[in-house]
């Protein structure tokens, strides 16, 4: 089980600098080879830190990889909630288009952490963060079936994103952004018959 290393000592600037070096080194390594071929020894050498320092901050390479990709999760959650007022059901917000357009350079790393269907360590973080944000926003406006829709939104987005990254859904980044947006708008617009 991996934990969020930033929760340990978020106010310690030296610890954050070390984690930033390790995240940068991992992204550089994964640009050249799959995550499964990256070793802790090569990583700490590239980051200029000791092996013990690595394990002080991360349980394993997967924990570091999820932390390195955490910005992707935050970007996804923000992109889905970037609109204000009444959303255009046909066109994705610019932030969502930008999000999908920025994924291809690190797609192999995301595929290693996000399995088809939206599982995997990055999928779990994405689902958790997206569900929490969606739930909070629906509860704030008193929308019906807030927990159910929040779960459906999180599962739909994580699942389609993962399947697209794995090539199970064929579309350009722009096309998939619009398609995902239409799915999510449809979920939010579902009418509930409370008499059944």
PDB file of C-alpha atoms in Angstrom:
ATOM      1  CA  UNK A   1       0.000   0.000   0.000  1.00  0.00           C
ATOM      2  CA  UNK A   2       1.327   3.428  -0.928  1.00  0.00           C
ATOM      3  CA  UNK A   3       0.803   6.611   1.021  1.00  0.00           C
ATOM      4  CA  UNK A   4       0.985  10.254   0.060  1.00  0.00           C
ATOM      5  CA  UNK A   5       4.521  11.313   0.943  1.00  0.00           C
ATOM      6  CA  UNK A   6       3.507  14.948   0.897  1.00  0.00           C
ATOM      7  CA  UNK A   7       1.321  14.325   3.937  1.00  0.00           C
ATOM      8  CA  UNK A   8       4.362  13.424   6.068  1.00  0.00           C
ATOM      9  CA  UNK A   9       5.985  16.848   6.290  1.00  0.00           C
ATOM     10  CA  UNK A  10       4.471  19.258   3.773  1.00  0.00           C
ATOM     11  CA  UNK A  11       6.138  22.285   5.407  1.00  0.00           C
ATOM     12  CA  UNK A  12       9.703  20.947   5.110  1.00  0.00           C
ATOM     13  CA  UNK A  13      11.207  22.629   2.035  1.00  0.00           C
ATOM     14  CA  UNK A  14      14.251  20.317   1.992  1.00  0.00           C
ATOM     15  CA  UNK A  15      12.049  17.233   1.869  1.00  0.00           C
ATOM     16  CA  UNK A  16       9.962  18.743  -0.924  1.00  0.00           C
ATOM     17  CA  UNK A  17      13.113  19.619  -2.910  1.00  0.00           C
ATOM     18  CA  UNK A  18      14.318  16.029  -2.565  1.00  0.00           C
ATOM     19  CA  UNK A  19      10.964  14.638  -3.687  1.00  0.00           C
ATOM     20  CA  UNK A  20      10.932  17.080  -6.608  1.00  0.00           C
ATOM     21  CA  UNK A  21      14.386  15.830  -7.695  1.00  0.00           C
ATOM     22  CA  UNK A  22      13.193  12.232  -7.500  1.00  0.00           C
ATOM     23  CA  UNK A  23       9.985  12.977  -9.423  1.00  0.00           C
ATOM     24  CA  UNK A  24      11.939  14.811 -12.133  1.00  0.00           C
ATOM     25  CA  UNK A  25      14.483  11.971 -12.382  1.00  0.00           C
ATOM     26  CA  UNK A  26      11.688   9.404 -12.690  1.00  0.00           C
ATOM     27  CA  UNK A  27       9.936  11.332 -15.458  1.00  0.00           C
ATOM     28  CA  UNK A  28      13.250  11.667 -17.316  1.00  0.00           C
ATOM     29  CA  UNK A  29      13.972   7.932 -16.926  1.00  0.00           C
ATOM     30  CA  UNK A  30      10.457   6.986 -18.044  1.00  0.00           C
ATOM     31  CA  UNK A  31      10.850   9.138 -21.145  1.00  0.00           C
ATOM     32  CA  UNK A  32      13.631   6.725 -22.182  1.00  0.00           C
ATOM     33  CA  UNK A  33      12.355   3.362 -20.910  1.00  0.00           C
ATOM     34  CA  UNK A  34       9.248   1.732 -19.381  1.00  0.00           C
ATOM     35  CA  UNK A  35       8.708   2.092 -15.635  1.00  0.00           C
ATOM     36  CA  UNK A  36       9.275  -1.662 -15.211  1.00  0.00           C
ATOM     37  CA  UNK A  37      12.845  -1.204 -16.485  1.00  0.00           C
ATOM     38  CA  UNK A  38      13.722   1.699 -14.173  1.00  0.00           C
ATOM     39  CA  UNK A  39      15.825   0.764 -11.150  1.00  0.00           C
ATOM     40  CA  UNK A  40      16.086   2.567  -7.836  1.00  0.00           C
ATOM     41  CA  UNK A  41      19.885   2.614  -8.265  1.00  0.00           C
ATOM     42  CA  UNK A  42      19.673   4.445 -11.614  1.00  0.00           C
ATOM     43  CA  UNK A  43      17.032   6.781 -10.276  1.00  0.00           C
ATOM     44  CA  UNK A  44      18.916   7.910  -7.168  1.00  0.00           C
ATOM     45  CA  UNK A  45      22.068   8.351  -9.251  1.00  0.00           C
ATOM     46  CA  UNK A  46      20.173  10.597 -11.687  1.00  0.00           C
ATOM     47  CA  UNK A  47      18.552  12.539  -8.837  1.00  0.00           C
ATOM     48  CA  UNK A  48      21.824  12.933  -6.948  1.00  0.00           C
ATOM     49  CA  UNK A  49      20.482  11.462  -3.706  1.00  0.00           C
ATOM     50  CA  UNK A  50      21.301   8.344  -1.703  1.00  0.00           C
ATOM     51  CA  UNK A  51      19.320   5.123  -1.759  1.00  0.00           C
ATOM     52  CA  UNK A  52      18.404   5.546   1.929  1.00  0.00           C
ATOM     53  CA  UNK A  53      17.041   9.010   1.104  1.00  0.00           C
ATOM     54  CA  UNK A  54      14.807   7.500  -1.563  1.00  0.00           C
ATOM     55  CA  UNK A  55      13.306   5.023   0.924  1.00  0.00           C
ATOM     56  CA  UNK A  56      12.889   7.769   3.501  1.00  0.00           C
ATOM     57  CA  UNK A  57      10.407   9.430   1.147  1.00  0.00           C
ATOM     58  CA  UNK A  58       8.897   6.545  -0.863  1.00  0.00           C
ATOM     59  CA  UNK A  59       8.042   2.926  -0.139  1.00  0.00           C
ATOM     60  CA  UNK A  60       8.907   1.880  -3.706  1.00  0.00           C
ATOM     61  CA  UNK A  61       9.102   3.059  -7.314  1.00  0.00           C
ATOM     62  CA  UNK A  62       5.342   2.779  -7.743  1.00  0.00           C
ATOM     63  CA  UNK A  63       4.748   5.217  -4.875  1.00  0.00           C
ATOM     64  CA  UNK A  64       7.164   7.678  -6.466  1.00  0.00           C
ATOM     65  CA  UNK A  65       5.535   7.219  -9.874  1.00  0.00           C
ATOM     66  CA  UNK A  66       2.061   7.913  -8.485  1.00  0.00           C
ATOM     67  CA  UNK A  67       3.420  11.009  -6.726  1.00  0.00           C
ATOM     68  CA  UNK A  68       5.118  12.133  -9.958  1.00  0.00           C
ATOM     69  CA  UNK A  69       1.796  11.737 -11.775  1.00  0.00           C
ATOM     70  CA  UNK A  70      -0.288  13.373  -9.035  1.00  0.00           C
ATOM     71  CA  UNK A  71      -0.323  16.631 -10.977  1.00  0.00           C
ATOM     72  CA  UNK A  72      -2.086  14.783 -13.788  1.00  0.00           C
ATOM     73  CA  UNK A  73      -4.831  13.805 -11.351  1.00  0.00           C
ATOM     74  CA  UNK A  74      -5.166  17.371 -10.078  1.00  0.00           C
ATOM     75  CA  UNK A  75      -5.213  18.673 -13.648  1.00  0.00           C
ATOM     76  CA  UNK A  76      -7.944  16.194 -14.592  1.00  0.00           C
ATOM     77  CA  UNK A  77     -10.123  17.110 -11.632  1.00  0.00           C
ATOM     78  CA  UNK A  78      -9.648  20.832 -12.268  1.00  0.00           C
ATOM     79  CA  UNK A  79     -10.306  20.433 -16.001  1.00  0.00           C
ATOM     80  CA  UNK A  80     -13.626  18.720 -15.372  1.00  0.00           C
ATOM     81  CA  UNK A  81     -14.710  21.492 -13.040  1.00  0.00           C
ATOM     82  CA  UNK A  82     -13.318  24.462 -14.993  1.00  0.00           C
ATOM     83  CA  UNK A  83     -16.691  25.691 -16.243  1.00  0.00           C
ATOM     84  CA  UNK A  84     -19.019  28.021 -14.418  1.00  0.00           C
ATOM     85  CA  UNK A  85     -22.717  28.570 -14.942  1.00  0.00           C
ATOM     86  CA  UNK A  86     -24.504  26.305 -17.398  1.00  0.00           C
ATOM     87  CA  UNK A  87     -22.137  23.978 -19.297  1.00  0.00           C
ATOM     88  CA  UNK A  88     -22.251  23.665 -23.069  1.00  0.00           C
ATOM     89  CA  UNK A  89     -23.264  19.996 -23.454  1.00  0.00           C
ATOM     90  CA  UNK A  90     -21.652  19.693 -26.894  1.00  0.00           C
ATOM     91  CA  UNK A  91     -18.203  21.236 -26.380  1.00  0.00           C
ATOM     92  CA  UNK A  92     -15.674  20.383 -23.685  1.00  0.00           C
ATOM     93  CA  UNK A  93     -14.213  23.285 -21.706  1.00  0.00           C
ATOM     94  CA  UNK A  94     -10.815  24.521 -22.889  1.00  0.00           C
ATOM     95  CA  UNK A  95      -9.174  23.147 -19.737  1.00  0.00           C
ATOM     96  CA  UNK A  96     -10.340  19.610 -20.582  1.00  0.00           C
ATOM     97  CA  UNK A  97      -9.081  19.940 -24.171  1.00  0.00           C
ATOM     98  CA  UNK A  98      -5.715  21.136 -22.831  1.00  0.00           C
ATOM     99  CA  UNK A  99      -5.607  18.261 -20.340  1.00  0.00           C
ATOM    100  CA  UNK A 100      -6.042  15.559 -22.991  1.00  0.00           C
ATOM    101  CA  UNK A 101      -3.652  17.305 -25.403  1.00  0.00           C
ATOM    102  CA  UNK A 102      -0.932  17.207 -22.718  1.00  0.00           C
ATOM    103  CA  UNK A 103      -1.132  13.455 -22.010  1.00  0.00           C
ATOM    104  CA  UNK A 104       0.695  11.831 -24.976  1.00  0.00           C
ATOM    105  CA  UNK A 105       4.315  12.710 -23.976  1.00  0.00           C
ATOM    106  CA  UNK A 106       4.077  10.642 -20.764  1.00  0.00           C
ATOM    107  CA  UNK A 107       1.425   8.152 -21.932  1.00  0.00           C
ATOM    108  CA  UNK A 108       3.627   5.045 -21.350  1.00  0.00           C
ATOM    109  CA  UNK A 109       4.087   5.988 -17.688  1.00  0.00           C
ATOM    110  CA  UNK A 110       0.373   6.694 -17.243  1.00  0.00           C
ATOM    111  CA  UNK A 111      -0.456   3.325 -18.842  1.00  0.00           C
ATOM    112  CA  UNK A 112       1.840   1.590 -16.345  1.00  0.00           C
ATOM    113  CA  UNK A 113      -0.092   3.118 -13.439  1.00  0.00           C
ATOM    114  CA  UNK A 114      -3.605   3.211 -14.889  1.00  0.00           C
ATOM    115  CA  UNK A 115      -4.943  -0.144 -16.042  1.00  0.00           C
ATOM    116  CA  UNK A 116      -7.782  -0.594 -18.552  1.00  0.00           C
ATOM    117  CA  UNK A 117     -11.100   0.178 -16.927  1.00  0.00           C
ATOM    118  CA  UNK A 118      -9.546   2.813 -14.667  1.00  0.00           C
ATOM    119  CA  UNK A 119      -7.871   0.606 -12.073  1.00  0.00           C
ATOM    120  CA  UNK A 120      -4.285   0.637 -10.899  1.00  0.00           C
ATOM    121  CA  UNK A 121      -2.621   2.945  -8.396  1.00  0.00           C
ATOM    122  CA  UNK A 122      -3.116   6.126 -10.419  1.00  0.00           C
ATOM    123  CA  UNK A 123      -6.695   5.130 -11.231  1.00  0.00           C
ATOM    124  CA  UNK A 124      -7.493   4.766  -7.528  1.00  0.00           C
ATOM    125  CA  UNK A 125      -6.130   8.253  -6.768  1.00  0.00           C
ATOM    126  CA  UNK A 126      -7.975   9.745  -9.738  1.00  0.00           C
ATOM    127  CA  UNK A 127     -11.263   8.085  -8.768  1.00  0.00           C
ATOM    128  CA  UNK A 128     -10.949   9.152  -5.126  1.00  0.00           C
ATOM    129  CA  UNK A 129     -10.111  12.795  -5.898  1.00  0.00           C
ATOM    130  CA  UNK A 130     -12.646  13.167  -8.696  1.00  0.00           C
ATOM    131  CA  UNK A 131     -15.442  11.554  -6.673  1.00  0.00           C
ATOM    132  CA  UNK A 132     -14.728  13.805  -3.670  1.00  0.00           C
ATOM    133  CA  UNK A 133     -14.796  16.975  -5.806  1.00  0.00           C
ATOM    134  CA  UNK A 134     -17.930  15.946  -7.691  1.00  0.00           C
ATOM    135  CA  UNK A 135     -19.705  14.951  -4.476  1.00  0.00           C
ATOM    136  CA  UNK A 136     -18.844  18.251  -2.777  1.00  0.00           C
ATOM    137  CA  UNK A 137     -20.096  20.284  -5.733  1.00  0.00           C
ATOM    138  CA  UNK A 138     -23.349  18.328  -6.075  1.00  0.00           C
ATOM    139  CA  UNK A 139     -24.060  18.552  -2.356  1.00  0.00           C
ATOM    140  CA  UNK A 140     -23.343  22.280  -2.416  1.00  0.00           C
ATOM    141  CA  UNK A 141     -26.131  22.888  -4.940  1.00  0.00           C
ATOM    142  CA  UNK A 142     -28.478  20.256  -3.498  1.00  0.00           C
ATOM    143  CA  UNK A 143     -28.393  18.064  -6.611  1.00  0.00           C
ATOM    144  CA  UNK A 144     -30.217  14.723  -6.280  1.00  0.00           C
ATOM    145  CA  UNK A 145     -28.393  11.417  -5.846  1.00  0.00           C
ATOM    146  CA  UNK A 146     -25.100  13.178  -5.129  1.00  0.00           C
ATOM    147  CA  UNK A 147     -23.142  10.084  -3.979  1.00  0.00           C
ATOM    148  CA  UNK A 148     -24.375   7.948  -6.887  1.00  0.00           C
ATOM    149  CA  UNK A 149     -23.621  10.549  -9.573  1.00  0.00           C
ATOM    150  CA  UNK A 150     -20.244  11.393  -8.012  1.00  0.00           C
ATOM    151  CA  UNK A 151     -19.286   7.705  -8.184  1.00  0.00           C
ATOM    152  CA  UNK A 152     -20.554   7.398 -11.755  1.00  0.00           C
ATOM    153  CA  UNK A 153     -18.657  10.508 -12.883  1.00  0.00           C
ATOM    154  CA  UNK A 154     -15.411   9.322 -11.297  1.00  0.00           C
ATOM    155  CA  UNK A 155     -15.717   5.787 -12.672  1.00  0.00           C
ATOM    156  CA  UNK A 156     -16.693   6.973 -16.149  1.00  0.00           C
ATOM    157  CA  UNK A 157     -13.868   9.449 -16.452  1.00  0.00           C
ATOM    158  CA  UNK A 158     -11.175   7.160 -15.027  1.00  0.00           C
ATOM    159  CA  UNK A 159     -12.375   4.220 -17.131  1.00  0.00           C
ATOM    160  CA  UNK A 160     -12.588   6.074 -20.432  1.00  0.00           C
ATOM    161  CA  UNK A 161      -9.282   7.867 -19.831  1.00  0.00           C
ATOM    162  CA  UNK A 162      -7.534   4.563 -19.110  1.00  0.00           C
ATOM    163  CA  UNK A 163      -9.092   2.764 -22.057  1.00  0.00           C
ATOM    164  CA  UNK A 164      -8.137   5.637 -24.373  1.00  0.00           C
ATOM    165  CA  UNK A 165      -4.541   5.613 -23.118  1.00  0.00           C
ATOM    166  CA  UNK A 166      -4.422   1.839 -23.694  1.00  0.00           C
ATOM    167  CA  UNK A 167      -5.782   2.194 -27.228  1.00  0.00           C
ATOM    168  CA  UNK A 168      -9.137   0.554 -26.509  1.00  0.00           C
ATOM    169  CA  UNK A 169     -10.979   3.725 -27.529  1.00  0.00           C
ATOM    170  CA  UNK A 170      -9.739   5.319 -30.734  1.00  0.00           C
ATOM    171  CA  UNK A 171      -9.887   9.103 -30.831  1.00  0.00           C
ATOM    172  CA  UNK A 172      -7.628  12.115 -31.025  1.00  0.00           C
ATOM    173  CA  UNK A 173      -7.080  14.023 -27.769  1.00  0.00           C
ATOM    174  CA  UNK A 174      -9.590  16.646 -28.921  1.00  0.00           C
ATOM    175  CA  UNK A 175     -12.188  14.051 -29.913  1.00  0.00           C
ATOM    176  CA  UNK A 176     -11.913  12.112 -26.643  1.00  0.00           C
ATOM    177  CA  UNK A 177     -12.191  15.324 -24.604  1.00  0.00           C
ATOM    178  CA  UNK A 178     -15.502  16.181 -26.273  1.00  0.00           C
ATOM    179  CA  UNK A 179     -16.819  12.612 -25.999  1.00  0.00           C
ATOM    180  CA  UNK A 180     -15.960  12.307 -22.300  1.00  0.00           C
ATOM    181  CA  UNK A 181     -17.507  15.711 -21.660  1.00  0.00           C
ATOM    182  CA  UNK A 182     -20.788  14.686 -23.319  1.00  0.00           C
ATOM    183  CA  UNK A 183     -20.907  11.497 -21.239  1.00  0.00           C
ATOM    184  CA  UNK A 184     -20.378  13.400 -18.004  1.00  0.00           C
ATOM    185  CA  UNK A 185     -22.898  16.108 -18.863  1.00  0.00           C
ATOM    186  CA  UNK A 186     -25.439  13.347 -19.598  1.00  0.00           C
ATOM    187  CA  UNK A 187     -24.768  11.766 -16.193  1.00  0.00           C
ATOM    188  CA  UNK A 188     -25.279  15.092 -14.437  1.00  0.00           C
ATOM    189  CA  UNK A 189     -28.453  15.773 -16.390  1.00  0.00           C
ATOM    190  CA  UNK A 190     -30.093  12.425 -15.543  1.00  0.00           C
ATOM    191  CA  UNK A 191     -33.573  12.880 -14.080  1.00  0.00           C
ATOM    192  CA  UNK A 192     -34.487  10.703 -11.114  1.00  0.00           C
ATOM    193  CA  UNK A 193     -37.938   9.305 -10.509  1.00  0.00           C
ATOM    194  CA  UNK A 194     -38.125   9.146  -6.717  1.00  0.00           C
ATOM    195  CA  UNK A 195     -41.480   7.310  -6.809  1.00  0.00           C
ATOM    196  CA  UNK A 196     -39.904   4.048  -7.986  1.00  0.00           C
TER     197      UNK A 196
END
